[in-house]
Tab-separated table of C-alpha atoms and ligand atoms in Angstrom:
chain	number	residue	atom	x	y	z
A	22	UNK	CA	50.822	-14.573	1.986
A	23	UNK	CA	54.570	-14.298	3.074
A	24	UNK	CA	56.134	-17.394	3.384
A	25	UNK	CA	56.585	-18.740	6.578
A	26	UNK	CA	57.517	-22.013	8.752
A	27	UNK	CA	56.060	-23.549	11.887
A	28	UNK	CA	57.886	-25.993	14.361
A	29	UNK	CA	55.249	-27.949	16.611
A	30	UNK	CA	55.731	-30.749	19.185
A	31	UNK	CA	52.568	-33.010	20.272
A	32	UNK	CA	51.502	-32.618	23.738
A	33	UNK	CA	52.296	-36.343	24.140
A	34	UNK	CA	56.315	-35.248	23.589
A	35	UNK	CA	57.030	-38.210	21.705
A	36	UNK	CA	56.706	-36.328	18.197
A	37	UNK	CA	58.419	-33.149	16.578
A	38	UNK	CA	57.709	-31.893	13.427
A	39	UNK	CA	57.997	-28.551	10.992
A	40	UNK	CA	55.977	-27.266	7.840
A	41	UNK	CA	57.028	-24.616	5.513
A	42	UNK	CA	55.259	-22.828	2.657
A	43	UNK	CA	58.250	-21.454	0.298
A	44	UNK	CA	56.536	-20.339	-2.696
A	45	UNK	CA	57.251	-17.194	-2.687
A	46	UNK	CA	61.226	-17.415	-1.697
A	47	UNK	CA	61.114	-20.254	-4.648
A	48	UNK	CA	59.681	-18.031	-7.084
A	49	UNK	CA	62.387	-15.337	-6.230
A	50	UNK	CA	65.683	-18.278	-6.372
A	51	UNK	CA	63.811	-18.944	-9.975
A	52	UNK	CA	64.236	-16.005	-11.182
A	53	UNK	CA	67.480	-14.953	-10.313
A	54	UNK	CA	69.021	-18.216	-11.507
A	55	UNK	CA	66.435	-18.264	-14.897
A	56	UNK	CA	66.085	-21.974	-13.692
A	57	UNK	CA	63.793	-24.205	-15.570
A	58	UNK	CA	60.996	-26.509	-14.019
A	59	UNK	CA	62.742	-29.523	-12.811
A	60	UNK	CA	65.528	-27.262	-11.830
A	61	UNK	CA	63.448	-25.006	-10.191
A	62	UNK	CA	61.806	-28.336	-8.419
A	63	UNK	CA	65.119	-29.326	-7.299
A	64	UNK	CA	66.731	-26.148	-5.744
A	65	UNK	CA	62.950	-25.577	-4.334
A	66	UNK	CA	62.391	-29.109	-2.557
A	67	UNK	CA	66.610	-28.183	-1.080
A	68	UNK	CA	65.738	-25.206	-0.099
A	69	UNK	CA	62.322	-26.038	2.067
A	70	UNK	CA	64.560	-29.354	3.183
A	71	UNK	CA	67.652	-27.175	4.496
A	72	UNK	CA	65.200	-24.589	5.935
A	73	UNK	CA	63.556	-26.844	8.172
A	74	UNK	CA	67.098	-28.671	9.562
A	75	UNK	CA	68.168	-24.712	10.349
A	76	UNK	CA	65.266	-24.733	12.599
A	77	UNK	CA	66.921	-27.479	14.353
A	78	UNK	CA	70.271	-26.558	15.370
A	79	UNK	CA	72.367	-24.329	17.992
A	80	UNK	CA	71.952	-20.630	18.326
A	81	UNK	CA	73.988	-19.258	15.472
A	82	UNK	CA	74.654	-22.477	13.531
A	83	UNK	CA	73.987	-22.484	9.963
A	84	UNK	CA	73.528	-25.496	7.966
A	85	UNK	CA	74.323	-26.615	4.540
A	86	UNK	CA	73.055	-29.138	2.323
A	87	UNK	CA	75.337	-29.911	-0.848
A	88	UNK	CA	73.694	-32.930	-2.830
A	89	UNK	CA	76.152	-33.856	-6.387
A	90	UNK	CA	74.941	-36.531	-8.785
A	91	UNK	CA	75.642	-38.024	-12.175
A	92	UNK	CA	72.063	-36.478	-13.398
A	93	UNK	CA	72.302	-33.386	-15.474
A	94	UNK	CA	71.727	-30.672	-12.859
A	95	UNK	CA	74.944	-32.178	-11.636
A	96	UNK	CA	74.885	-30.108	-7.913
A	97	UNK	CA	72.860	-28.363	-5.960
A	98	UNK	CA	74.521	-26.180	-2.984
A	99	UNK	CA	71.566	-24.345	-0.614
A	100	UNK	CA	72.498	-22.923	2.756
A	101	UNK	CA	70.377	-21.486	5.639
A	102	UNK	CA	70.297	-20.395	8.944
A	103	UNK	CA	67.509	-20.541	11.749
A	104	UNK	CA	66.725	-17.032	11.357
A	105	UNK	CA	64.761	-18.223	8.353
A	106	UNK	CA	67.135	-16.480	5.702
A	107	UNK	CA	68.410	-19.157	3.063
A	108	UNK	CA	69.985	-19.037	-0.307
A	109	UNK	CA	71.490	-21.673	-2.663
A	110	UNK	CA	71.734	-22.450	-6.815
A	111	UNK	CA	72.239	-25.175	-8.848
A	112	UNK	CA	75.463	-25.869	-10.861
A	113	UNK	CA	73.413	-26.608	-14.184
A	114	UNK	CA	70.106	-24.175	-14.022
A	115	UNK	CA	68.834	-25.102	-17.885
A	116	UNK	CA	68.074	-28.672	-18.207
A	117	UNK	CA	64.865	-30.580	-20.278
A	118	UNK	CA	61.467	-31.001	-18.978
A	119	UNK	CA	61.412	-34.564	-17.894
A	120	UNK	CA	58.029	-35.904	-16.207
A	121	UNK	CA	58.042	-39.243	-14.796
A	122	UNK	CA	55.802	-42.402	-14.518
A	123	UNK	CA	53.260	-40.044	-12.351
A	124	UNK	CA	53.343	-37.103	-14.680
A	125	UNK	CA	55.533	-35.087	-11.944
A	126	UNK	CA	58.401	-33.340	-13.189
A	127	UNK	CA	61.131	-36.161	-12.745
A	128	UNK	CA	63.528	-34.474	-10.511
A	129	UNK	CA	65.569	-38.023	-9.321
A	130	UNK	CA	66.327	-38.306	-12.984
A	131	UNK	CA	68.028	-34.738	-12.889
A	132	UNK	CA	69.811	-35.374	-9.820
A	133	UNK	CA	70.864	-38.517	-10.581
A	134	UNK	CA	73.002	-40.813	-8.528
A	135	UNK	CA	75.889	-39.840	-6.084
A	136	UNK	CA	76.137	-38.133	-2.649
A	137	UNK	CA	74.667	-35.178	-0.087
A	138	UNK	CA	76.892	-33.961	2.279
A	139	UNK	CA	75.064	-32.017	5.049
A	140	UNK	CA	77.875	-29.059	7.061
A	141	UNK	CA	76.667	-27.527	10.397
A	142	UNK	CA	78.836	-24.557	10.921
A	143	UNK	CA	79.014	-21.446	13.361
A	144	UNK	CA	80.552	-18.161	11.501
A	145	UNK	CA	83.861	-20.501	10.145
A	146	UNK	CA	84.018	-23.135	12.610
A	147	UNK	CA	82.709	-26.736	11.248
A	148	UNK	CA	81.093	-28.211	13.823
A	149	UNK	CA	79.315	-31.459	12.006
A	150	UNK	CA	80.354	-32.941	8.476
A	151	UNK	CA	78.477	-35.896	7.600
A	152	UNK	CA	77.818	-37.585	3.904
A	153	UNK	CA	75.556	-40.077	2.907
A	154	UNK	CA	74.568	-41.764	-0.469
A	155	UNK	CA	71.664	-40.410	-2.723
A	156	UNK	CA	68.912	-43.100	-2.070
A	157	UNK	CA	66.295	-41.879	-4.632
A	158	UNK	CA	67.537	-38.319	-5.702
A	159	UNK	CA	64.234	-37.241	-5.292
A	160	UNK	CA	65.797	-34.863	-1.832
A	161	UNK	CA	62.706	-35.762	0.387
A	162	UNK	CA	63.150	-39.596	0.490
A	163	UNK	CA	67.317	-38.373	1.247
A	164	UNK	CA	67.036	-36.355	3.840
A	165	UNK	CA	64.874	-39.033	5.539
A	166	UNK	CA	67.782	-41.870	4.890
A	167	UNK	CA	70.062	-39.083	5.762
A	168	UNK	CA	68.191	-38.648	9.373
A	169	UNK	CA	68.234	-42.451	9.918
A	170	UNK	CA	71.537	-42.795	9.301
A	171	UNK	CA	73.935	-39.998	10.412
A	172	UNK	CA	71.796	-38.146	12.890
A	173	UNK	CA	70.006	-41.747	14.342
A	174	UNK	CA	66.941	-39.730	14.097
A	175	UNK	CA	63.948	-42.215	12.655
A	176	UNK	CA	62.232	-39.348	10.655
A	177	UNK	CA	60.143	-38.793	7.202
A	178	UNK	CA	60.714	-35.802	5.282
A	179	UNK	CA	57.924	-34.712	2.187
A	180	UNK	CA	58.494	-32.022	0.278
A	181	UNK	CA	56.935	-30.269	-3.097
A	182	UNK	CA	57.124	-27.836	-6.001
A	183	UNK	CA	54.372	-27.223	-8.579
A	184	UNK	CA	55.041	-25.054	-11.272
A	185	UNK	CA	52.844	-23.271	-13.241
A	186	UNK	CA	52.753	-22.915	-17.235
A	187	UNK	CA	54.337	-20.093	-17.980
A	188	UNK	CA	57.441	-21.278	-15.196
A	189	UNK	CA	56.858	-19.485	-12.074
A	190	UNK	CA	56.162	-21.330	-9.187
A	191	UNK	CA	52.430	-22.383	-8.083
A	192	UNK	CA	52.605	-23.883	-4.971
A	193	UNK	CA	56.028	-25.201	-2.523
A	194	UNK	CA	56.256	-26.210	0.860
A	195	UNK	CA	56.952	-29.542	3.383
A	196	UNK	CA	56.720	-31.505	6.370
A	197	UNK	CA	59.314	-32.939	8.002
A	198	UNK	CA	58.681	-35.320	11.169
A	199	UNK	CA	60.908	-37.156	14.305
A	200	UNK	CA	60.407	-39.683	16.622
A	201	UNK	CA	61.795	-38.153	20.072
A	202	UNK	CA	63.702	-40.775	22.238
A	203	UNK	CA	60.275	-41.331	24.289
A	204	UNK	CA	58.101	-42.576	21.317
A	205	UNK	CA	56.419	-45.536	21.797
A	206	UNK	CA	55.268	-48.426	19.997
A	207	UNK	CA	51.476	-46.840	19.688
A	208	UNK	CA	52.603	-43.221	18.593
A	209	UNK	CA	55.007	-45.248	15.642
A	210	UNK	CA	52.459	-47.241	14.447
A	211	UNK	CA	49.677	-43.825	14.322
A	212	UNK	CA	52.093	-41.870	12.644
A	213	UNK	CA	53.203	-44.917	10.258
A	214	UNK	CA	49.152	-44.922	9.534
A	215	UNK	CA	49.189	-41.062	8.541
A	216	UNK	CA	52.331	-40.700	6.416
A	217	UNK	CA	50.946	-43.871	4.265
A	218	UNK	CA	47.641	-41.838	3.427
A	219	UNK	CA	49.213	-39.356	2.095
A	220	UNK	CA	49.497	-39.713	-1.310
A	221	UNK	CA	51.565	-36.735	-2.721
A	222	UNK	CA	52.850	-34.002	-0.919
A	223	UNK	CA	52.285	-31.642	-4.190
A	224	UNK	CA	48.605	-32.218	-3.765
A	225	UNK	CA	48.659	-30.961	-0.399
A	226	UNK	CA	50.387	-28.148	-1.478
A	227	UNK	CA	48.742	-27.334	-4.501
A	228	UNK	CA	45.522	-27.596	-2.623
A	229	UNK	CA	46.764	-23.967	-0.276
A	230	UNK	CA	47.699	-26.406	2.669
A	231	UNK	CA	48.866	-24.290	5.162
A	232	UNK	CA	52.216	-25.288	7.301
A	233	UNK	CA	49.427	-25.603	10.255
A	234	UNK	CA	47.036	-28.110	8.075
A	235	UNK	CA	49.741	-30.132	6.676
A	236	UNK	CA	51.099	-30.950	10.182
A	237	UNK	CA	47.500	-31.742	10.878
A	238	UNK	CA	47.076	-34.186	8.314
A	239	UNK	CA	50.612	-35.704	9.752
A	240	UNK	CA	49.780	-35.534	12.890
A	241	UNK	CA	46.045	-36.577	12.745
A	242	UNK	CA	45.091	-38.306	16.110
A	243	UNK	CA	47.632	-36.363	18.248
A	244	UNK	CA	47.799	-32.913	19.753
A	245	UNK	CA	50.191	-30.561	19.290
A	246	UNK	CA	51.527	-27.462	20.369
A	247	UNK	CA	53.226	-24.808	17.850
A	248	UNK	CA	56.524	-23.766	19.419
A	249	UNK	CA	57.944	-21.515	16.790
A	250	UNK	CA	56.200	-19.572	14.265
A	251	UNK	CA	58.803	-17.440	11.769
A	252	UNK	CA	58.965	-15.670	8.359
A	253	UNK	CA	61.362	-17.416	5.946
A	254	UNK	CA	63.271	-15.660	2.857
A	255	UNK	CA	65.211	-16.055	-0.081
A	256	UNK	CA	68.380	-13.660	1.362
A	257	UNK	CA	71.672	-13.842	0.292
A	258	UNK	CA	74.635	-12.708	2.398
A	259	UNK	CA	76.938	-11.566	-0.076
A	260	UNK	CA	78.217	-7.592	-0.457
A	261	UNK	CA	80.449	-5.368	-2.007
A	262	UNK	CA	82.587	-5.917	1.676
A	263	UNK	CA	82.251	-9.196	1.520
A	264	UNK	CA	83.432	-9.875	-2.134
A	265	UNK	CA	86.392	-7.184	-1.875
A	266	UNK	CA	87.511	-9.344	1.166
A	267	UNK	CA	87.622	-12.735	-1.018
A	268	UNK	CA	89.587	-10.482	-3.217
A	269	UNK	CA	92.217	-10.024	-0.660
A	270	UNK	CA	93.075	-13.437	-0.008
A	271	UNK	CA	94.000	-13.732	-3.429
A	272	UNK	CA	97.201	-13.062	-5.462
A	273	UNK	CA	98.573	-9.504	-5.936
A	274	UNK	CA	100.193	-10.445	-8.901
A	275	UNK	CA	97.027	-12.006	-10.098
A	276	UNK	CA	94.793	-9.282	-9.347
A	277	UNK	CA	97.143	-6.932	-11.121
A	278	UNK	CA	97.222	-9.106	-13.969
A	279	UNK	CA	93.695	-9.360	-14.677
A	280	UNK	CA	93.324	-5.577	-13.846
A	281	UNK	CA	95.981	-5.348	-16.899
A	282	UNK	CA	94.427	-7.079	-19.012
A	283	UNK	CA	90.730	-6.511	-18.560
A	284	UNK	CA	90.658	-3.001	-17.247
A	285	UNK	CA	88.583	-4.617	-14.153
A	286	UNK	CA	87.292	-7.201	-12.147
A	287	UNK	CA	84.386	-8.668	-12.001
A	288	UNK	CA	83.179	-11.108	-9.581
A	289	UNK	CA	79.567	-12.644	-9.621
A	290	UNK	CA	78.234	-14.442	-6.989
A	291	UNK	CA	76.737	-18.371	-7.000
A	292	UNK	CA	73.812	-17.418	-4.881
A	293	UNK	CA	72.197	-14.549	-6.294
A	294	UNK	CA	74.241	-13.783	-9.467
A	295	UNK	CA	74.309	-10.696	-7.971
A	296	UNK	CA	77.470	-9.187	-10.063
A	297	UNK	CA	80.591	-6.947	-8.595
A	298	UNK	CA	82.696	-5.406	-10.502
A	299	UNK	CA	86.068	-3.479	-8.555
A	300	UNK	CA	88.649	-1.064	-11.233
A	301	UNK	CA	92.020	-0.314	-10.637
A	302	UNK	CA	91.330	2.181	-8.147
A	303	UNK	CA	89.668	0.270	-5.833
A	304	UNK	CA	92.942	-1.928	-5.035
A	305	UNK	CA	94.938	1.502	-5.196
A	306	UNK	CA	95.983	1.832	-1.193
A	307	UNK	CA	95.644	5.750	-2.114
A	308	UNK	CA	91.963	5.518	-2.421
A	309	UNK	CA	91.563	4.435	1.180
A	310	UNK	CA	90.407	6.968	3.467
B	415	ZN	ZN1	74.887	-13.230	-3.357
């Protein structure tokens, strides 16, 4: 089943929430950065959390989440827009298998302590910059103190990643939930009720909870009404275009040096690891047609 995200308000319009199911552009991030399971839990749980925020800003604003702790995957950078395309790595991809007290790979121990900074941009324009402090480095629990406290949006965020045994990824997805400015004292307390029964997101998931069930089990005692229904992908925006112009803005002398010396140039992107490699010809202005 292709991955895909839902966005759903409750008929009651004191509620807003999104599920995702990202197994599949997981799996794909996995293997082009050969990351290994608490990794892969990390950049996975990032990459569900950033999707869902895209789905909640202005047309053509993208949004980035950059989260950098003393743990030993040291940073994770994942970027997406609300067209469902997002993309992101993590500084340090091979790090131990750690479980923790509940036997789930330990993924605040591998972020660690420190920061996530969370950019809203349009094309090159910054329009929102805001960091806060890691509060568990476990990215769920984060995003929710991040909500609180830069966007003043009371919200609780859940996301997941099982992994199977030989690596690939089993099962990812999330919920993430806001109180509109109407909510009242009853719809706080209901929804209070339901995110304290659930026990582990990862069991939802693992159990083939669909974006439309999780939000159920959320949202149990309230209607809802889906709003937006999309596809989501691991899709990076890098090309040969793209690279040669990054190129350009550096040194001549540079660029000539390196062509010197190595015969070529070869550039590799964070994202995909997608590779690009330009020879001497391709900075020789007689080339150009
Ligand atoms: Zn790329």
């Amino acid at each position: 089943m292709q991955d895909y995200l839902i966005r759903v308000l409750t008929t009651n319009k004191q509620l807003r929430a999104l599920a995702v199911k990202s197994t599949d552009l997981i799996e794909k991030a996995r293997k082009s950065h050969h990351t290994t399971p608490v990794a892969t839990a990390a950049l996975g749980r990032a990459l569900s959390g950033v999707l869902m925020m895209a789905s909640l800003v202005k047309s053509g604003e993208e949004v980035s989440l950059i989260i950098e702790g003393d743990g030993p995957i040291e940073k994770i950078v994942v970027e997406a827009n609300q067209y469902g395309e997002v993309r992101g790595y993590v500084k340090k991809p091979v790090i131990d298998f750690v479980l923790n007290n509940h036997k789930k790979l330990d993924v605040a121990s591998a972020v660690g302590k420190g920061q996530m900074k969370v950019i809203k941009n349009k094309l090159l324009k910054k329009s929102f910059e805001s960091t806060v402090p890691l509060v568990s480095g476990e990215i769920g629990d984060d995003l929710t103190y991040y909500f609180s406290q830069s966007e003043q949006t009371p919200s609780a965020v859940g996301l997941g990643v099982l992994i199977n045994k030989d690596l690939s990824v089993k099962a990812a997805g999330g919920f993430m939930v806001q109180l509109l400015p109407d909510a009242d004292e009853n719809t706080i307390s209901k929804l209070e009720d339901n995110l304290g029964k659930i026990e582990s997101v990862s069991r939802l998931i693992e159990a083939g909870k669909s974006p439309e069930e999780l939000l159920e089990i959320v949202l149990t005692g309230f209607d809802f009404r889906v709003m937006e229904r999309k596809d989501v992908y691991y899709r990076c925006k890098c090309n040969r275009e793209r690279i040669a112009a990054l190129l350009n803005a550096f040194d001549e002398k540079e660029i000539k040096e390196i062509l010197e010396k190595e015969g070529r140039i070869e550039v590799r992107c964070h994202f995909c690891n997608q590779s690009y490699e330009f020879s001497p010809d391709d900075f020789n202005p007689e080339n150009e047609r």
